[in-house]
Amino acid sequence: MATLSNHCSGLAKQFILMFLGAVFVLNHVRAADPDPLQDFCIADINASNSIPTNGYLCKARSLVTADDFTFTGLREKGDTVVTGTNATITYALVQQYPGVNTQGISHVRLDFEPGGVIPPHTHPLASETIFVVEGSVFTGFVSHDNKLFTKTLHKGDVFLFPRATLHFQLCVGNVSAITFNSFNAQFPGLLMAANQLFVTNMNHDVLAKSFGSNEAVMNAVNASIPRFWG
Ligand SMILES: *[C@@H]1O[C@H](CO)[C@@H](O)[C@H](O)[C@H]1NC(C)=O
Ligand SMILES: *[C@@H]1O[C@H](CO)[C@@H](O)[C@H](O)[C@H]1NC(C)=O
Ligand SMILES: *[C@@H]1O[C@H](CO)[C@@H](O)[C@H](O)[C@H]1NC(C)=O
Ligand SMILES: *[C@@H]1O[C@H](CO)[C@@H](O)[C@H](O)[C@H]1NC(C)=O
């Protein structure tokens, strides 16, 4: 912790993590969501046997109303703060928005303080677009031949993250940013690169040798990275 903290700003640490993630993440490419067999199938999220093996069970059609196709939860910033990154994710995936069940679509809203970051991550199940509602966002992804594509986006701009590519978002400029992102899956999957390596408690000997580093540095990274689960 001391080594990194003394020599790097928080932002520099994030960039180091981006680099580490880019080097080490394995991408899993799978098929997109399958086509629906009915016009809609509002998820019955609470059905006792509703295990989401390939979508949820459908709510009884006689009980479906216009509200089932409506989601109002993106009006305001939600409360899923990505600890330590000054970014907040508000989900409109199938679990929050049962109407998208079987439709191959879902959304998130991202809110960033100035300098806030969504660290490098992949969505194994979906391509994603980002639409900047407010502010400016530096973003990019790594293609499957390990090429980095980056762009600074401004209000009104849209950018594509191809399915299963490692990508990130960083709020640039001195104002906060809001983005509205869409996925071509009802649940895109979320694999945070740094978490896959460190929050899973992967053996530090393996990590140190893999990075050509040492355990003290691995301990420092492990002690300081934002934790998204666990
Ligand atoms: C599922 O159950 C929870 C807890 O009882 C409730 O808050 C939620 O509204 C229910 N969701 C649906 C779609 O019925
Ligand atoms: C988050 O915001 C606080 C307060 O402005 C700042 O000290 C910190 O460095 C920021 N963290 C990141 C990752 O931008
Ligand atoms: C933000 O940046 C703009 C453009 O550089 C500048 O005009 C403005 O004064 C800055 N605002 C703050 C609060 O620093
Ligand atoms: C990484 O940090 C966590 C939380 O501080 C700790 O519980 C865990 O033991 C550390 N992992 C290793 C391999 O040292």
PDB file of C-alpha atoms and ligand atoms in Angstrom:
ATOM      1  CA  MET A   1       0.000   0.000   0.000  1.00  0.00           C
ATOM      2  CA  ALA A   2       2.693   2.429   1.077  1.00  0.00           C
ATOM      3  CA  THR A   3       4.747   1.955  -2.094  1.00  0.00           C
ATOM      4  CA  LEU A   4       1.871   2.751  -4.421  1.00  0.00           C
ATOM      5  CA  SER A   5       0.347   5.457  -2.272  1.00  0.00           C
ATOM      6  CA  ASN A   6       3.619   7.330  -1.987  1.00  0.00           C
ATOM      7  CA  HIS A   7       4.384   7.368  -5.635  1.00  0.00           C
ATOM      8  CA  CYS A   8       1.105   7.480  -7.468  1.00  0.00           C
ATOM      9  CA  SER A   9      -2.023   9.570  -7.345  1.00  0.00           C
ATOM     10  CA  GLY A  10      -5.349   7.743  -7.073  1.00  0.00           C
ATOM     11  CA  LEU A  11      -5.889   8.277 -10.755  1.00  0.00           C
ATOM     12  CA  ALA A  12      -2.472   6.915 -11.668  1.00  0.00           C
ATOM     13  CA  LYS A  13      -3.344   3.827  -9.669  1.00  0.00           C
ATOM     14  CA  GLN A  14      -6.510   3.437 -11.701  1.00  0.00           C
ATOM     15  CA  PHE A  15      -4.489   3.591 -14.887  1.00  0.00           C
ATOM     16  CA  ILE A  16      -2.099   0.960 -13.556  1.00  0.00           C
ATOM     17  CA  LEU A  17      -5.103  -1.238 -12.815  1.00  0.00           C
ATOM     18  CA  MET A  18      -6.429  -0.624 -16.310  1.00  0.00           C
ATOM     19  CA  PHE A  19      -3.110  -1.798 -17.675  1.00  0.00           C
ATOM     20  CA  LEU A  20      -3.001  -4.847 -15.426  1.00  0.00           C
ATOM     21  CA  GLY A  21      -6.551  -5.711 -16.395  1.00  0.00           C
ATOM     22  CA  ALA A  22      -5.871  -5.268 -20.099  1.00  0.00           C
ATOM     23  CA  VAL A  23      -2.934  -7.640 -19.909  1.00  0.00           C
ATOM     24  CA  PHE A  24      -4.691 -10.346 -17.962  1.00  0.00           C
ATOM     25  CA  VAL A  25      -8.382 -10.516 -18.709  1.00  0.00           C
ATOM     26  CA  LEU A  26      -9.573 -13.494 -20.695  1.00  0.00           C
ATOM     27  CA  ASN A  27     -12.618 -12.698 -22.760  1.00  0.00           C
ATOM     28  CA  HIS A  28     -15.375 -15.219 -23.178  1.00  0.00           C
ATOM     29  CA  VAL A  29     -17.372 -14.896 -26.350  1.00  0.00           C
ATOM     30  CA  ARG A  30     -20.816 -16.451 -26.309  1.00  0.00           C
ATOM     31  CA  ALA A  31     -23.939 -16.204 -28.382  1.00  0.00           C
ATOM     32  CA  ALA A  32     -26.231 -13.188 -27.948  1.00  0.00           C
ATOM     33  CA  ASP A  33     -29.547 -13.592 -26.205  1.00  0.00           C
ATOM     34  CA  PRO A  34     -31.753 -15.960 -28.223  1.00  0.00           C
ATOM     35  CA  ASP A  35     -34.773 -14.656 -30.096  1.00  0.00           C
ATOM     36  CA  PRO A  36     -37.973 -14.601 -28.033  1.00  0.00           C
ATOM     37  CA  LEU A  37     -40.679 -17.175 -28.772  1.00  0.00           C
ATOM     38  CA  GLN A  38     -43.498 -14.792 -27.760  1.00  0.00           C
ATOM     39  CA  ASP A  39     -44.117 -11.049 -28.071  1.00  0.00           C
ATOM     40  CA  PHE A  40     -43.315 -10.567 -24.374  1.00  0.00           C
ATOM     41  CA  CYS A  41     -42.642 -12.517 -21.231  1.00  0.00           C
ATOM     42  CA  ILE A  42     -42.648 -10.176 -18.235  1.00  0.00           C
ATOM     43  CA  ALA A  43     -40.333 -11.852 -15.757  1.00  0.00           C
ATOM     44  CA  ASP A  44     -41.969 -13.252 -12.661  1.00  0.00           C
ATOM     45  CA  ILE A  45     -38.870 -12.462 -10.619  1.00  0.00           C
ATOM     46  CA  ASN A  46     -40.366 -13.799  -7.395  1.00  0.00           C
ATOM     47  CA  ALA A  47     -41.752 -17.110  -8.656  1.00  0.00           C
ATOM     48  CA  SER A  48     -40.513 -19.713  -6.211  1.00  0.00           C
ATOM     49  CA  ASN A  49     -39.067 -21.876  -8.977  1.00  0.00           C
ATOM     50  CA  SER A  50     -37.924 -18.959 -11.163  1.00  0.00           C
ATOM     51  CA  ILE A  51     -34.317 -19.921 -11.671  1.00  0.00           C
ATOM     52  CA  PRO A  52     -32.929 -17.799 -14.526  1.00  0.00           C
ATOM     53  CA  THR A  53     -31.499 -20.667 -16.564  1.00  0.00           C
ATOM     54  CA  ASN A  54     -32.462 -19.060 -19.871  1.00  0.00           C
ATOM     55  CA  GLY A  55     -34.617 -16.143 -18.884  1.00  0.00           C
ATOM     56  CA  TYR A  56     -37.193 -16.040 -16.114  1.00  0.00           C
ATOM     57  CA  LEU A  57     -40.664 -17.581 -16.041  1.00  0.00           C
ATOM     58  CA  CYS A  58     -43.350 -15.336 -17.510  1.00  0.00           C
ATOM     59  CA  LYS A  59     -45.783 -13.439 -15.335  1.00  0.00           C
ATOM     60  CA  ALA A  60     -49.378 -14.465 -16.091  1.00  0.00           C
ATOM     61  CA  ARG A  61     -50.460 -12.594 -19.230  1.00  0.00           C
ATOM     62  CA  SER A  62     -53.777 -11.589 -17.670  1.00  0.00           C
ATOM     63  CA  LEU A  63     -51.881  -9.662 -14.979  1.00  0.00           C
ATOM     64  CA  VAL A  64     -49.662  -7.676 -17.374  1.00  0.00           C
ATOM     65  CA  THR A  65     -50.201  -3.914 -17.552  1.00  0.00           C
ATOM     66  CA  ALA A  66     -48.414  -0.979 -19.208  1.00  0.00           C
ATOM     67  CA  ASP A  67     -46.418  -0.585 -16.002  1.00  0.00           C
ATOM     68  CA  ASP A  68     -44.618  -3.832 -16.805  1.00  0.00           C
ATOM     69  CA  PHE A  69     -43.110  -2.199 -19.896  1.00  0.00           C
ATOM     70  CA  THR A  70     -42.189   0.964 -18.005  1.00  0.00           C
ATOM     71  CA  PHE A  71     -39.076   1.599 -15.920  1.00  0.00           C
ATOM     72  CA  THR A  72     -38.768   4.850 -13.987  1.00  0.00           C
ATOM     73  CA  GLY A  73     -35.688   3.935 -11.971  1.00  0.00           C
ATOM     74  CA  LEU A  74     -33.280   5.784 -14.260  1.00  0.00           C
ATOM     75  CA  ARG A  75     -34.773   9.216 -13.553  1.00  0.00           C
ATOM     76  CA  GLU A  76     -32.403   9.700 -10.643  1.00  0.00           C
ATOM     77  CA  LYS A  77     -28.951   8.497  -9.727  1.00  0.00           C
ATOM     78  CA  GLY A  78     -29.254   5.190  -7.889  1.00  0.00           C
ATOM     79  CA  ASP A  79     -27.303   4.086  -4.873  1.00  0.00           C
ATOM     80  CA  THR A  80     -24.903   1.441  -6.215  1.00  0.00           C
ATOM     81  CA  VAL A  81     -21.780   3.462  -5.538  1.00  0.00           C
ATOM     82  CA  VAL A  82     -18.663   1.913  -6.986  1.00  0.00           C
ATOM     83  CA  THR A  83     -16.657   2.373  -3.815  1.00  0.00           C
ATOM     84  CA  GLY A  84     -13.503   4.416  -4.221  1.00  0.00           C
ATOM     85  CA  THR A  85     -14.087   5.358  -7.856  1.00  0.00           C
ATOM     86  CA  ASN A  86     -16.543   8.270  -7.565  1.00  0.00           C
ATOM     87  CA  ALA A  87     -18.923   6.586  -9.963  1.00  0.00           C
ATOM     88  CA  THR A  88     -22.429   5.221  -9.455  1.00  0.00           C
ATOM     89  CA  ILE A  89     -24.234   2.540 -11.453  1.00  0.00           C
ATOM     90  CA  THR A  90     -28.019   2.505 -11.649  1.00  0.00           C
ATOM     91  CA  TYR A  91     -29.249  -0.785 -13.115  1.00  0.00           C
ATOM     92  CA  ALA A  92     -32.173  -1.448 -15.439  1.00  0.00           C
ATOM     93  CA  LEU A  93     -31.361  -5.093 -16.109  1.00  0.00           C
ATOM     94  CA  VAL A  94     -33.931  -7.880 -16.057  1.00  0.00           C
ATOM     95  CA  GLN A  95     -33.824  -8.123 -12.267  1.00  0.00           C
ATOM     96  CA  GLN A  96     -34.834  -4.459 -11.889  1.00  0.00           C
ATOM     97  CA  TYR A  97     -36.871  -4.222 -15.114  1.00  0.00           C
ATOM     98  CA  PRO A  98     -38.667  -7.577 -15.560  1.00  0.00           C
ATOM     99  CA  GLY A  99     -40.268  -6.367 -18.808  1.00  0.00           C
ATOM    100  CA  VAL A 100     -37.009  -6.912 -20.723  1.00  0.00           C
ATOM    101  CA  ASN A 101     -37.047 -10.653 -19.997  1.00  0.00           C
ATOM    102  CA  THR A 102     -36.403 -12.555 -23.282  1.00  0.00           C
ATOM    103  CA  GLN A 103     -36.105  -9.274 -25.275  1.00  0.00           C
ATOM    104  CA  GLY A 104     -32.305  -9.120 -25.522  1.00  0.00           C
ATOM    105  CA  ILE A 105     -32.058  -5.561 -24.176  1.00  0.00           C
ATOM    106  CA  SER A 106     -31.268  -3.776 -20.905  1.00  0.00           C
ATOM    107  CA  HIS A 107     -29.759  -0.509 -19.651  1.00  0.00           C
ATOM    108  CA  VAL A 108     -27.675   1.204 -17.007  1.00  0.00           C
ATOM    109  CA  ARG A 109     -27.255   4.814 -16.011  1.00  0.00           C
ATOM    110  CA  LEU A 110     -23.767   5.881 -14.928  1.00  0.00           C
ATOM    111  CA  ASP A 111     -23.111   8.970 -12.802  1.00  0.00           C
ATOM    112  CA  PHE A 112     -19.559  10.240 -12.389  1.00  0.00           C
ATOM    113  CA  GLU A 113     -18.045  12.888 -10.166  1.00  0.00           C
ATOM    114  CA  PRO A 114     -15.205  14.772 -11.893  1.00  0.00           C
ATOM    115  CA  GLY A 115     -12.394  12.232 -12.308  1.00  0.00           C
ATOM    116  CA  GLY A 116     -14.679   9.313 -11.455  1.00  0.00           C
ATOM    117  CA  VAL A 117     -14.006   6.013 -13.212  1.00  0.00           C
ATOM    118  CA  ILE A 118     -15.696   2.723 -14.047  1.00  0.00           C
ATOM    119  CA  PRO A 119     -12.615   0.456 -14.040  1.00  0.00           C
ATOM    120  CA  PRO A 120     -11.790  -1.938 -16.900  1.00  0.00           C
ATOM    121  CA  HIS A 121     -14.387  -4.674 -17.167  1.00  0.00           C
ATOM    122  CA  THR A 122     -16.079  -6.965 -19.677  1.00  0.00           C
ATOM    123  CA  HIS A 123     -19.660  -8.002 -20.404  1.00  0.00           C
ATOM    124  CA  PRO A 124     -19.413 -11.572 -21.710  1.00  0.00           C
ATOM    125  CA  LEU A 125     -23.062 -11.617 -22.811  1.00  0.00           C
ATOM    126  CA  ALA A 126     -23.591  -8.258 -24.520  1.00  0.00           C
ATOM    127  CA  SER A 127     -22.411  -5.489 -26.799  1.00  0.00           C
ATOM    128  CA  GLU A 128     -22.978  -2.078 -25.229  1.00  0.00           C
ATOM    129  CA  THR A 129     -23.505   1.492 -26.365  1.00  0.00           C
ATOM    130  CA  ILE A 130     -22.820   4.523 -24.181  1.00  0.00           C
ATOM    131  CA  PHE A 131     -24.738   7.791 -24.725  1.00  0.00           C
ATOM    132  CA  VAL A 132     -23.382  10.860 -22.926  1.00  0.00           C
ATOM    133  CA  VAL A 133     -26.224  12.843 -21.363  1.00  0.00           C
ATOM    134  CA  GLU A 134     -24.032  15.335 -19.476  1.00  0.00           C
ATOM    135  CA  GLY A 135     -20.314  16.049 -19.228  1.00  0.00           C
ATOM    136  CA  SER A 136     -17.348  14.464 -20.992  1.00  0.00           C
ATOM    137  CA  VAL A 137     -16.111  10.887 -20.757  1.00  0.00           C
ATOM    138  CA  PHE A 138     -12.818   9.386 -21.899  1.00  0.00           C
ATOM    139  CA  THR A 139     -13.497   5.790 -22.836  1.00  0.00           C
ATOM    140  CA  GLY A 140     -12.097   2.900 -24.794  1.00  0.00           C
ATOM    141  CA  PHE A 141     -11.961  -0.827 -25.320  1.00  0.00           C
ATOM    142  CA  VAL A 142      -9.373  -3.464 -26.194  1.00  0.00           C
ATOM    143  CA  SER A 143     -10.170  -5.529 -29.268  1.00  0.00           C
ATOM    144  CA  HIS A 144      -9.596  -9.266 -29.408  1.00  0.00           C
ATOM    145  CA  ASP A 145      -6.286  -8.635 -31.194  1.00  0.00           C
ATOM    146  CA  ASN A 146      -5.186  -6.475 -28.249  1.00  0.00           C
ATOM    147  CA  LYS A 147      -5.568  -3.086 -29.879  1.00  0.00           C
ATOM    148  CA  LEU A 148      -6.768  -0.199 -27.710  1.00  0.00           C
ATOM    149  CA  PHE A 149      -9.422   2.090 -29.227  1.00  0.00           C
ATOM    150  CA  THR A 150     -10.076   5.265 -27.203  1.00  0.00           C
ATOM    151  CA  LYS A 151     -12.222   8.372 -27.595  1.00  0.00           C
ATOM    152  CA  THR A 152     -13.206  11.399 -25.532  1.00  0.00           C
ATOM    153  CA  LEU A 153     -16.987  11.697 -25.733  1.00  0.00           C
ATOM    154  CA  HIS A 154     -19.041  14.810 -25.146  1.00  0.00           C
ATOM    155  CA  LYS A 155     -22.712  15.445 -24.445  1.00  0.00           C
ATOM    156  CA  GLY A 156     -24.833  13.777 -27.120  1.00  0.00           C
ATOM    157  CA  ASP A 157     -22.132  11.372 -28.338  1.00  0.00           C
ATOM    158  CA  VAL A 158     -22.536   7.603 -28.626  1.00  0.00           C
ATOM    159  CA  PHE A 159     -19.759   4.976 -28.580  1.00  0.00           C
ATOM    160  CA  LEU A 160     -19.834   1.191 -28.991  1.00  0.00           C
ATOM    161  CA  PHE A 161     -18.126  -1.442 -26.856  1.00  0.00           C
ATOM    162  CA  PRO A 162     -18.157  -4.691 -28.867  1.00  0.00           C
ATOM    163  CA  ARG A 163     -19.283  -7.746 -26.968  1.00  0.00           C
ATOM    164  CA  ALA A 164     -16.831  -9.209 -24.470  1.00  0.00           C
ATOM    165  CA  THR A 165     -14.162  -6.554 -24.996  1.00  0.00           C
ATOM    166  CA  LEU A 166     -12.377  -5.007 -22.021  1.00  0.00           C
ATOM    167  CA  HIS A 167     -13.532  -1.387 -21.606  1.00  0.00           C
ATOM    168  CA  PHE A 168     -13.589   1.535 -19.158  1.00  0.00           C
ATOM    169  CA  GLN A 169     -15.047   5.022 -18.659  1.00  0.00           C
ATOM    170  CA  LEU A 170     -13.360   8.042 -17.030  1.00  0.00           C
ATOM    171  CA  CYS A 171     -15.063  11.377 -16.367  1.00  0.00           C
ATOM    172  CA  VAL A 172     -12.806  14.119 -17.738  1.00  0.00           C
ATOM    173  CA  GLY A 173     -13.133  17.860 -17.300  1.00  0.00           C
ATOM    174  CA  ASN A 174     -14.176  19.575 -14.131  1.00  0.00           C
ATOM    175  CA  VAL A 175     -17.867  18.755 -14.153  1.00  0.00           C
ATOM    176  CA  SER A 176     -19.692  15.538 -13.351  1.00  0.00           C
ATOM    177  CA  ALA A 177     -20.999  13.285 -16.117  1.00  0.00           C
ATOM    178  CA  ILE A 178     -24.105  11.202 -16.723  1.00  0.00           C
ATOM    179  CA  THR A 179     -24.351   8.450 -19.334  1.00  0.00           C
ATOM    180  CA  PHE A 180     -27.137   6.148 -20.454  1.00  0.00           C
ATOM    181  CA  ASN A 181     -25.898   2.763 -21.674  1.00  0.00           C
ATOM    182  CA  SER A 182     -27.736  -0.034 -23.467  1.00  0.00           C
ATOM    183  CA  PHE A 183     -26.968  -3.759 -23.817  1.00  0.00           C
ATOM    184  CA  ASN A 184     -28.205  -6.284 -26.357  1.00  0.00           C
ATOM    185  CA  ALA A 185     -28.881  -8.752 -23.556  1.00  0.00           C
ATOM    186  CA  GLN A 186     -31.301  -8.751 -20.644  1.00  0.00           C
ATOM    187  CA  PHE A 187     -28.330  -9.355 -18.332  1.00  0.00           C
ATOM    188  CA  PRO A 188     -24.909  -8.469 -19.782  1.00  0.00           C
ATOM    189  CA  GLY A 189     -22.687 -10.079 -17.145  1.00  0.00           C
ATOM    190  CA  LEU A 190     -20.078  -7.927 -15.393  1.00  0.00           C
ATOM    191  CA  LEU A 191     -16.490  -9.031 -14.925  1.00  0.00           C
ATOM    192  CA  MET A 192     -14.294  -6.391 -13.282  1.00  0.00           C
ATOM    193  CA  ALA A 193     -10.710  -7.128 -14.325  1.00  0.00           C
ATOM    194  CA  ALA A 194      -9.010  -6.043 -11.108  1.00  0.00           C
ATOM    195  CA  ASN A 195     -11.555  -7.907  -9.042  1.00  0.00           C
ATOM    196  CA  GLN A 196     -11.100 -11.095 -11.018  1.00  0.00           C
ATOM    197  CA  LEU A 197      -7.430 -11.011 -10.122  1.00  0.00           C
ATOM    198  CA  PHE A 198      -7.479  -9.622  -6.594  1.00  0.00           C
ATOM    199  CA  VAL A 199     -10.898  -9.779  -4.957  1.00  0.00           C
ATOM    200  CA  THR A 200     -11.069 -13.475  -5.773  1.00  0.00           C
ATOM    201  CA  ASN A 201      -7.987 -13.781  -3.557  1.00  0.00           C
ATOM    202  CA  MET A 202      -5.887 -15.259  -6.326  1.00  0.00           C
ATOM    203  CA  ASN A 203      -2.556 -16.433  -4.982  1.00  0.00           C
ATOM    204  CA  HIS A 204      -0.141 -13.483  -4.864  1.00  0.00           C
ATOM    205  CA  ASP A 205       2.777 -15.669  -5.913  1.00  0.00           C
ATOM    206  CA  VAL A 206       0.925 -16.409  -9.154  1.00  0.00           C
ATOM    207  CA  LEU A 207       0.124 -12.715  -9.653  1.00  0.00           C
ATOM    208  CA  ALA A 208       3.625 -11.464  -8.797  1.00  0.00           C
ATOM    209  CA  LYS A 209       5.246 -13.867 -11.257  1.00  0.00           C
ATOM    210  CA  SER A 210       2.653 -13.082 -13.896  1.00  0.00           C
ATOM    211  CA  PHE A 211       3.272  -9.331 -13.614  1.00  0.00           C
ATOM    212  CA  GLY A 212       7.044  -9.723 -13.327  1.00  0.00           C
ATOM    213  CA  SER A 213       6.634  -8.023  -9.953  1.00  0.00           C
ATOM    214  CA  ASN A 214       6.840  -9.021  -6.318  1.00  0.00           C
ATOM    215  CA  GLU A 215       4.454  -9.875  -3.526  1.00  0.00           C
ATOM    216  CA  ALA A 216       4.868  -6.504  -1.801  1.00  0.00           C
ATOM    217  CA  VAL A 217       3.484  -4.742  -4.873  1.00  0.00           C
ATOM    218  CA  MET A 218       0.701  -7.318  -5.198  1.00  0.00           C
ATOM    219  CA  ASN A 219      -0.168  -6.787  -1.525  1.00  0.00           C
ATOM    220  CA  ALA A 220      -0.221  -3.035  -2.091  1.00  0.00           C
ATOM    221  CA  VAL A 221      -2.584  -3.357  -5.052  1.00  0.00           C
ATOM    222  CA  ASN A 222      -4.759  -5.869  -3.210  1.00  0.00           C
ATOM    223  CA  ALA A 223      -5.019  -3.541  -0.232  1.00  0.00           C
ATOM    224  CA  SER A 224      -6.010  -0.488  -2.233  1.00  0.00           C
ATOM    225  CA  ILE A 225      -8.210  -1.528  -5.170  1.00  0.00           C
ATOM    226  CA  PRO A 226     -11.872  -0.564  -5.130  1.00  0.00           C
ATOM    227  CA  ARG A 227     -13.912  -3.660  -4.254  1.00  0.00           C
ATOM    228  CA  PHE A 228     -17.117  -4.268  -6.152  1.00  0.00           C
ATOM    229  CA  TRP A 229     -18.108  -7.394  -4.329  1.00  0.00           C
ATOM    230  CA  GLY A 230     -16.877  -9.525  -1.436  1.00  0.00           C
TER     231      GLY A 230
HETATM  232  C1  LIG B   1     -40.548  -9.425  -5.347  1.00  0.00           C
HETATM  233  O1  LIG B   1     -40.538  -9.497  -3.955  1.00  0.00           O
HETATM  234  C2  LIG B   1     -39.963  -8.373  -3.327  1.00  0.00           C
HETATM  235  C3  LIG B   1     -39.859  -8.660  -1.846  1.00  0.00           C
HETATM  236  O2  LIG B   1     -41.067  -9.167  -1.359  1.00  0.00           O
HETATM  237  C4  LIG B   1     -40.824  -7.145  -3.639  1.00  0.00           C
HETATM  238  O3  LIG B   1     -40.265  -6.002  -3.043  1.00  0.00           O
HETATM  239  C5  LIG B   1     -40.867  -6.950  -5.131  1.00  0.00           C
HETATM  240  O4  LIG B   1     -41.727  -5.886  -5.453  1.00  0.00           O
HETATM  241  C6  LIG B   1     -41.346  -8.207  -5.832  1.00  0.00           C
HETATM  242  N1  LIG B   1     -41.167  -8.040  -7.258  1.00  0.00           N
HETATM  243  C7  LIG B   1     -42.102  -8.395  -8.131  1.00  0.00           C
HETATM  244  C8  LIG B   1     -41.776  -8.130  -9.562  1.00  0.00           C
HETATM  245  O5  LIG B   1     -43.123  -8.915  -7.811  1.00  0.00           O
HETATM  246  C1  LIG B   2     -13.011  10.946  -5.569  1.00  0.00           C
HETATM  247  O1  LIG B   2     -13.343  12.219  -5.079  1.00  0.00           O
HETATM  248  C2  LIG B   2     -12.571  12.598  -3.964  1.00  0.00           C
HETATM  249  C3  LIG B   2     -13.098  13.915  -3.470  1.00  0.00           C
HETATM  250  O2  LIG B   2     -13.132  14.856  -4.507  1.00  0.00           O
HETATM  251  C4  LIG B   2     -11.096  12.657  -4.340  1.00  0.00           C
HETATM  252  O3  LIG B   2     -10.308  12.967  -3.213  1.00  0.00           O
HETATM  253  C5  LIG B   2     -10.670  11.296  -4.905  1.00  0.00           C
HETATM  254  O4  LIG B   2      -9.351  11.347  -5.374  1.00  0.00           O
HETATM  255  C6  LIG B   2     -11.585  10.890  -6.032  1.00  0.00           C
HETATM  256  N1  LIG B   2     -11.266   9.534  -6.485  1.00  0.00           N
HETATM  257  C7  LIG B   2     -11.164   9.221  -7.791  1.00  0.00           C
HETATM  258  C8  LIG B   2     -10.896   7.779  -8.102  1.00  0.00           C
HETATM  259  O5  LIG B   2     -11.316  10.039  -8.668  1.00  0.00           O
HETATM  260  C1  LIG B   3     -14.170  24.291 -15.537  1.00  0.00           C
HETATM  261  O1  LIG B   3     -13.460  24.382 -16.728  1.00  0.00           O
HETATM  262  C2  LIG B   3     -13.878  25.453 -17.549  1.00  0.00           C
HETATM  263  C3  LIG B   3     -13.158  25.343 -18.880  1.00  0.00           C
HETATM  264  O2  LIG B   3     -11.784  25.140 -18.673  1.00  0.00           O
HETATM  265  C4  LIG B   3     -13.608  26.772 -16.828  1.00  0.00           C
HETATM  266  O3  LIG B   3     -14.051  27.847 -17.613  1.00  0.00           O
HETATM  267  C5  LIG B   3     -14.350  26.768 -15.504  1.00  0.00           C
HETATM  268  O4  LIG B   3     -14.016  27.932 -14.766  1.00  0.00           O
HETATM  269  C6  LIG B   3     -14.002  25.551 -14.701  1.00  0.00           C
HETATM  270  N1  LIG B   3     -14.856  25.483 -13.531  1.00  0.00           N
HETATM  271  C7  LIG B   3     -14.409  25.204 -12.310  1.00  0.00           C
HETATM  272  C8  LIG B   3     -15.438  25.157 -11.226  1.00  0.00           C
HETATM  273  O5  LIG B   3     -13.223  24.964 -12.084  1.00  0.00           O
HETATM  274  C1  LIG B   4      -6.324  -9.195  -0.192  1.00  0.00           C
HETATM  275  O1  LIG B   4      -6.972  -8.258   0.649  1.00  0.00           O
HETATM  276  C2  LIG B   4      -8.084  -8.785   1.324  1.00  0.00           C
HETATM  277  C3  LIG B   4      -8.831  -7.651   1.993  1.00  0.00           C
HETATM  278  O2  LIG B   4      -7.949  -6.833   2.675  1.00  0.00           O
HETATM  279  C4  LIG B   4      -7.609  -9.840   2.285  1.00  0.00           C
HETATM  280  O3  LIG B   4      -8.687 -10.402   2.995  1.00  0.00           O
HETATM  281  C5  LIG B   4      -6.927 -10.940   1.487  1.00  0.00           C
HETATM  282  O4  LIG B   4      -6.384 -11.904   2.353  1.00  0.00           O
HETATM  283  C6  LIG B   4      -5.821 -10.368   0.619  1.00  0.00           C
HETATM  284  N1  LIG B   4      -5.350 -11.412  -0.304  1.00  0.00           N
HETATM  285  C7  LIG B   4      -4.117 -11.937  -0.246  1.00  0.00           C
HETATM  286  C8  LIG B   4      -3.845 -13.048  -1.210  1.00  0.00           C
HETATM  287  O5  LIG B   4      -3.264 -11.529   0.538  1.00  0.00           O
END
